PDB file of C-alpha atoms in Angstrom:
ATOM      1  CA  MET A 665      -8.055 -45.233  -5.363  1.00  0.00           C
ATOM      2  CA  ASN A 666     -10.011 -41.969  -6.220  1.00  0.00           C
ATOM      3  CA  LYS A 667     -10.356 -39.387  -3.439  1.00  0.00           C
ATOM      4  CA  LYS A 668     -13.044 -36.660  -4.102  1.00  0.00           C
ATOM      5  CA  VAL A 669     -11.502 -34.195  -2.297  1.00  0.00           C
ATOM      6  CA  SER A 670     -14.462 -31.069  -1.203  1.00  0.00           C
ATOM      7  CA  ARG A 671     -13.806 -27.722  -1.309  1.00  0.00           C
ATOM      8  CA  ASP A 672     -15.556 -25.270   1.610  1.00  0.00           C
ATOM      9  CA  ALA A 673     -18.173 -23.394   0.193  1.00  0.00           C
ATOM     10  CA  SER A 674     -16.330 -19.852   1.425  1.00  0.00           C
ATOM     11  CA  SER A 675     -13.369 -20.244  -1.112  1.00  0.00           C
ATOM     12  CA  PRO A 676     -13.229 -19.027  -3.963  1.00  0.00           C
ATOM     13  CA  THR A 677     -13.583 -21.464  -7.191  1.00  0.00           C
ATOM     14  CA  ARG A 678     -10.502 -21.415  -9.316  1.00  0.00           C
ATOM     15  CA  LYS A 679     -10.117 -19.305 -13.013  1.00  0.00           C
ATOM     16  CA  ARG A 680      -7.258 -18.920 -14.822  1.00  0.00           C
ATOM     17  CA  ARG A 681      -5.814 -15.679 -14.847  1.00  0.00           C
ATOM     18  CA  SER A 682      -3.364 -13.741 -16.990  1.00  0.00           C
ATOM     19  CA  ALA A 683      -0.245 -13.645 -14.876  1.00  0.00           C
ATOM     20  CA  GLY A 684      -1.091  -9.433 -14.134  1.00  0.00           C
ATOM     21  CA  GLU A 685      -4.183 -10.804 -12.187  1.00  0.00           C
ATOM     22  CA  ALA A 686      -3.227 -13.069 -10.755  1.00  0.00           C
ATOM     23  CA  ARG A 687      -0.453 -11.478  -9.531  1.00  0.00           C
ATOM     24  CA  ARG A 688      -3.044  -7.975  -8.948  1.00  0.00           C
ATOM     25  CA  ALA A 689      -5.254 -10.538  -7.179  1.00  0.00           C
ATOM     26  CA  ILE A 690      -2.555 -11.986  -4.803  1.00  0.00           C
ATOM     27  CA  LEU A 691      -1.799  -7.992  -4.206  1.00  0.00           C
ATOM     28  CA  ASP A 692      -4.949  -6.841  -3.236  1.00  0.00           C
ATOM     29  CA  ALA A 693      -5.809 -10.099  -1.050  1.00  0.00           C
ATOM     30  CA  ALA A 694      -2.382  -9.234   0.779  1.00  0.00           C
ATOM     31  CA  ALA A 695      -3.734  -6.059   1.396  1.00  0.00           C
ATOM     32  CA  SER A 696      -6.855  -6.510   2.216  1.00  0.00           C
ATOM     33  CA  ARG A 697      -5.806  -8.870   4.863  1.00  0.00           C
ATOM     34  CA  LEU A 698      -2.544  -6.085   6.236  1.00  0.00           C
ATOM     35  CA  MET A 699      -5.652  -3.931   6.794  1.00  0.00           C
ATOM     36  CA  ASN A 700      -7.593  -6.354   8.013  1.00  0.00           C
ATOM     37  CA  GLU A 701      -5.268  -8.468  10.451  1.00  0.00           C
ATOM     38  CA  GLY A 702      -2.398  -7.397  10.309  1.00  0.00           C
ATOM     39  CA  PRO A 703       1.820  -8.549   9.733  1.00  0.00           C
ATOM     40  CA  ASP A 704       0.016 -11.939  11.052  1.00  0.00           C
ATOM     41  CA  GLY A 705      -2.298 -12.029   8.367  1.00  0.00           C
ATOM     42  CA  LEU A 706      -0.277 -12.001   5.517  1.00  0.00           C
ATOM     43  CA  ARG A 707      -0.333 -16.516   5.730  1.00  0.00           C
ATOM     44  CA  LEU A 708       0.325 -17.988   1.829  1.00  0.00           C
ATOM     45  CA  LYS A 709      -2.558 -19.748   2.754  1.00  0.00           C
ATOM     46  CA  SER A 710      -5.010 -17.815   3.380  1.00  0.00           C
ATOM     47  CA  ILE A 711      -3.941 -15.162   0.493  1.00  0.00           C
ATOM     48  CA  ALA A 712      -4.734 -18.306  -2.228  1.00  0.00           C
ATOM     49  CA  ASP A 713      -7.796 -19.167  -0.305  1.00  0.00           C
ATOM     50  CA  ASP A 714      -8.917 -15.603  -0.665  1.00  0.00           C
ATOM     51  CA  VAL A 715      -8.063 -15.566  -4.463  1.00  0.00           C
ATOM     52  CA  GLY A 716      -8.303 -19.387  -5.469  1.00  0.00           C
ATOM     53  CA  LEU A 717      -5.479 -19.978  -6.135  1.00  0.00           C
ATOM     54  CA  SER A 718      -2.814 -22.230  -5.198  1.00  0.00           C
ATOM     55  CA  HIS A 719       0.115 -22.002  -2.579  1.00  0.00           C
ATOM     56  CA  SER A 720       2.247 -22.533  -4.858  1.00  0.00           C
ATOM     57  CA  ALA A 721       1.098 -20.267  -7.881  1.00  0.00           C
ATOM     58  CA  ILE A 722       1.732 -17.498  -5.177  1.00  0.00           C
ATOM     59  CA  LEU A 723       5.484 -18.929  -4.847  1.00  0.00           C
ATOM     60  CA  HIS A 724       5.603 -18.713  -8.706  1.00  0.00           C
ATOM     61  CA  HIS A 725       5.058 -15.172  -8.829  1.00  0.00           C
ATOM     62  CA  PHE A 726       6.597 -13.426  -5.869  1.00  0.00           C
ATOM     63  CA  GLY A 727       9.191 -16.435  -5.371  1.00  0.00           C
ATOM     64  CA  SER A 728       8.367 -16.102  -1.210  1.00  0.00           C
ATOM     65  CA  ARG A 729       7.049 -14.504   1.562  1.00  0.00           C
ATOM     66  CA  GLU A 730       8.901 -12.123   1.642  1.00  0.00           C
ATOM     67  CA  ALA A 731       9.267 -11.637  -1.618  1.00  0.00           C
ATOM     68  CA  LEU A 732       5.217 -11.115  -1.285  1.00  0.00           C
ATOM     69  CA  ILE A 733       5.589  -8.613   1.501  1.00  0.00           C
ATOM     70  CA  GLU A 734       7.986  -6.398  -0.058  1.00  0.00           C
ATOM     71  CA  ALA A 735       5.587  -6.163  -2.862  1.00  0.00           C
ATOM     72  CA  VAL A 736       2.681  -6.008  -0.824  1.00  0.00           C
ATOM     73  CA  ARG A 737       5.257  -2.574   0.894  1.00  0.00           C
ATOM     74  CA  VAL A 738       6.027  -0.939  -2.266  1.00  0.00           C
ATOM     75  CA  ASP A 739       2.030  -1.609  -4.778  1.00  0.00           C
ATOM     76  CA  GLY A 740       1.214  -0.059  -1.202  1.00  0.00           C
ATOM     77  CA  PHE A 741       3.485   3.378  -0.497  1.00  0.00           C
ATOM     78  CA  ALA A 742       3.677   4.053  -4.745  1.00  0.00           C
ATOM     79  CA  ALA A 743      -0.467   3.873  -4.340  1.00  0.00           C
ATOM     80  CA  LEU A 744      -0.200   6.310  -1.212  1.00  0.00           C
ATOM     81  CA  ALA A 745       2.238   8.592  -3.140  1.00  0.00           C
ATOM     82  CA  GLU A 746      -0.256   8.740  -5.942  1.00  0.00           C
ATOM     83  CA  ASP A 747      -3.841   9.720  -4.179  1.00  0.00           C
ATOM     84  CA  LEU A 748      -1.649  12.010  -1.987  1.00  0.00           C
ATOM     85  CA  ARG A 749      -0.246  13.723  -5.067  1.00  0.00           C
ATOM     86  CA  GLN A 750      -3.684  13.495  -6.398  1.00  0.00           C
ATOM     87  CA  ARG A 751      -5.258  14.925  -3.578  1.00  0.00           C
ATOM     88  CA  LEU A 752      -3.425  17.944  -2.757  1.00  0.00           C
ATOM     89  CA  ALA A 753      -3.623  19.381  -6.516  1.00  0.00           C
ATOM     90  CA  GLU A 754      -7.654  19.137  -5.648  1.00  0.00           C
ATOM     91  CA  PRO A 755      -8.652  23.343  -4.934  1.00  0.00           C
ATOM     92  CA  THR A 756      -9.087  23.431  -1.604  1.00  0.00           C
ATOM     93  CA  GLU A 757     -11.285  26.579   1.433  1.00  0.00           C
ATOM     94  CA  GLY A 758     -10.493  28.001   4.058  1.00  0.00           C
ATOM     95  CA  ASP A 759      -7.109  27.605   5.693  1.00  0.00           C
ATOM     96  CA  PRO A 760      -4.386  26.133   3.364  1.00  0.00           C
ATOM     97  CA  ALA A 761      -2.866  24.618   6.484  1.00  0.00           C
ATOM     98  CA  ILE A 762      -5.950  23.512   7.672  1.00  0.00           C
ATOM     99  CA  ALA A 763      -6.886  21.908   4.512  1.00  0.00           C
ATOM    100  CA  PHE A 764      -3.387  20.591   3.639  1.00  0.00           C
ATOM    101  CA  PHE A 765      -3.428  18.032   6.740  1.00  0.00           C
ATOM    102  CA  GLU A 766      -7.393  16.855   6.484  1.00  0.00           C
ATOM    103  CA  LYS A 767      -6.349  16.090   2.936  1.00  0.00           C
ATOM    104  CA  VAL A 768      -3.230  14.054   4.723  1.00  0.00           C
ATOM    105  CA  ALA A 769      -5.395  12.997   7.298  1.00  0.00           C
ATOM    106  CA  GLN A 770      -8.479  12.109   5.162  1.00  0.00           C
ATOM    107  CA  THR A 771      -5.631  10.056   2.480  1.00  0.00           C
ATOM    108  CA  LEU A 772      -4.570   7.780   5.165  1.00  0.00           C
ATOM    109  CA  GLY A 773      -7.278   6.552   6.538  1.00  0.00           C
ATOM    110  CA  GLU A 774      -8.297   5.245   3.355  1.00  0.00           C
ATOM    111  CA  HIS A 775      -7.268   2.373   1.446  1.00  0.00           C
ATOM    112  CA  GLY A 776      -5.177   0.618   4.625  1.00  0.00           C
ATOM    113  CA  TYR A 777      -2.424   3.223   4.138  1.00  0.00           C
ATOM    114  CA  GLY A 778      -2.509   4.419   7.947  1.00  0.00           C
ATOM    115  CA  ARG A 779      -1.835   0.731   8.910  1.00  0.00           C
ATOM    116  CA  LEU A 780       0.198   0.441   6.230  1.00  0.00           C
ATOM    117  CA  LEU A 781       2.279   3.304   7.453  1.00  0.00           C
ATOM    118  CA  ALA A 782       2.294   2.197  11.070  1.00  0.00           C
ATOM    119  CA  TRP A 783       3.291  -1.591  10.250  1.00  0.00           C
ATOM    120  CA  GLN A 784       5.899  -0.018   8.276  1.00  0.00           C
ATOM    121  CA  LEU A 785       7.172   1.964  11.090  1.00  0.00           C
ATOM    122  CA  MET A 786       6.932  -1.207  13.706  1.00  0.00           C
ATOM    123  CA  SER A 787       8.854  -3.148  11.212  1.00  0.00           C
ATOM    124  CA  GLY A 788      11.853  -1.259  11.769  1.00  0.00           C
ATOM    125  CA  GLN A 789      12.271  -1.271   8.520  1.00  0.00           C
ATOM    126  CA  LEU A 790      13.506   2.188   6.313  1.00  0.00           C
ATOM    127  CA  PRO A 791      12.038   3.392   3.909  1.00  0.00           C
ATOM    128  CA  SER A 792      15.150   3.857   2.445  1.00  0.00           C
ATOM    129  CA  ALA A 793      15.434   0.067   1.294  1.00  0.00           C
ATOM    130  CA  GLY A 794      15.249  -1.049  -2.215  1.00  0.00           C
ATOM    131  CA  ALA A 795      11.508  -0.022  -3.804  1.00  0.00           C
ATOM    132  CA  VAL A 796       9.883   1.346  -1.323  1.00  0.00           C
ATOM    133  CA  GLY A 797      12.406   4.207  -0.275  1.00  0.00           C
ATOM    134  CA  GLU A 798      12.122   4.797  -4.297  1.00  0.00           C
ATOM    135  CA  ALA A 799       8.379   5.378  -3.428  1.00  0.00           C
ATOM    136  CA  VAL A 800       8.583   7.251  -0.128  1.00  0.00           C
ATOM    137  CA  LEU A 801      11.979   9.024  -1.238  1.00  0.00           C
ATOM    138  CA  GLY A 802      11.832   8.936  -5.051  1.00  0.00           C
ATOM    139  CA  PRO A 803      14.094   7.841  -7.401  1.00  0.00           C
ATOM    140  CA  ASP A 804      16.722  10.372  -6.612  1.00  0.00           C
ATOM    141  CA  GLY A 805      16.129  10.991  -3.306  1.00  0.00           C
ATOM    142  CA  SER A 806      13.241  13.679  -4.981  1.00  0.00           C
ATOM    143  CA  GLY A 807       9.762  13.155  -6.278  1.00  0.00           C
ATOM    144  CA  GLY A 808       8.905  10.709  -3.814  1.00  0.00           C
ATOM    145  CA  LEU A 809       6.298  10.333  -1.150  1.00  0.00           C
ATOM    146  CA  LEU A 810       7.675  12.322   1.563  1.00  0.00           C
ATOM    147  CA  ASP A 811       8.599  15.562  -1.648  1.00  0.00           C
ATOM    148  CA  GLY A 812       4.481  15.243  -1.908  1.00  0.00           C
ATOM    149  CA  LEU A 813       3.951  16.220   1.092  1.00  0.00           C
ATOM    150  CA  ALA A 814       7.496  18.597   2.487  1.00  0.00           C
ATOM    151  CA  ARG A 815       7.056  21.027  -1.348  1.00  0.00           C
ATOM    152  CA  PRO A 816       3.507  21.782  -0.119  1.00  0.00           C
ATOM    153  CA  LEU A 817       3.895  22.038   3.182  1.00  0.00           C
ATOM    154  CA  HIS A 818       6.880  24.785   2.678  1.00  0.00           C
ATOM    155  CA  THR A 819       4.670  26.464   0.235  1.00  0.00           C
ATOM    156  CA  LEU A 820       2.308  27.131   2.859  1.00  0.00           C
ATOM    157  CA  ARG A 821       4.944  28.395   5.280  1.00  0.00           C
ATOM    158  CA  THR A 822       6.896  30.611   3.328  1.00  0.00           C
ATOM    159  CA  ARG A 823       3.153  32.646   2.429  1.00  0.00           C
ATOM    160  CA  ARG A 824       1.876  32.403   6.315  1.00  0.00           C
ATOM    161  CA  PHE A 825       5.883  33.016   7.762  1.00  0.00           C
ATOM    162  CA  GLY A 826       7.718  34.742   4.890  1.00  0.00           C
ATOM    163  CA  GLU A 827      11.171  33.490   3.698  1.00  0.00           C
ATOM    164  CA  CYS A 828      12.335  30.796   5.908  1.00  0.00           C
ATOM    165  CA  ASP A 829      15.993  29.894   6.435  1.00  0.00           C
TER     166      ASP A 829
END
């Protein structure tokens, strides 16, 4: 007895992808769900439906839901750090301190970065854990997201108020 499975018209058609393409599509779909629905939106079945993969394909690429969530966190913080570095390197007009904070605020407002940061803080998971810590703090405790914010802010402060202890 053959059963024909009907697909929901809104679900994308499944297609062959390289491992890298599939992994990227899964991360992008998970990040989009996190931004639009919060952590409750990170359901493997829903993410699989979004990208036209099976639930087991996600497990194949990430091993578990927790590993996928960690990958979303790492990927998001790495992207945030890079976007902040680029934006802070752009020339500014007017008061550099105000421009600095405007650039940070604009960057956090884009791509769900503010939501990612709020989720990180509210989850109680410290950024020093694993690869997220590396993105936030840098591989040696320097050069990460916080360093990218602290150094320009310190430079602005010393220009305005002189050398501080």
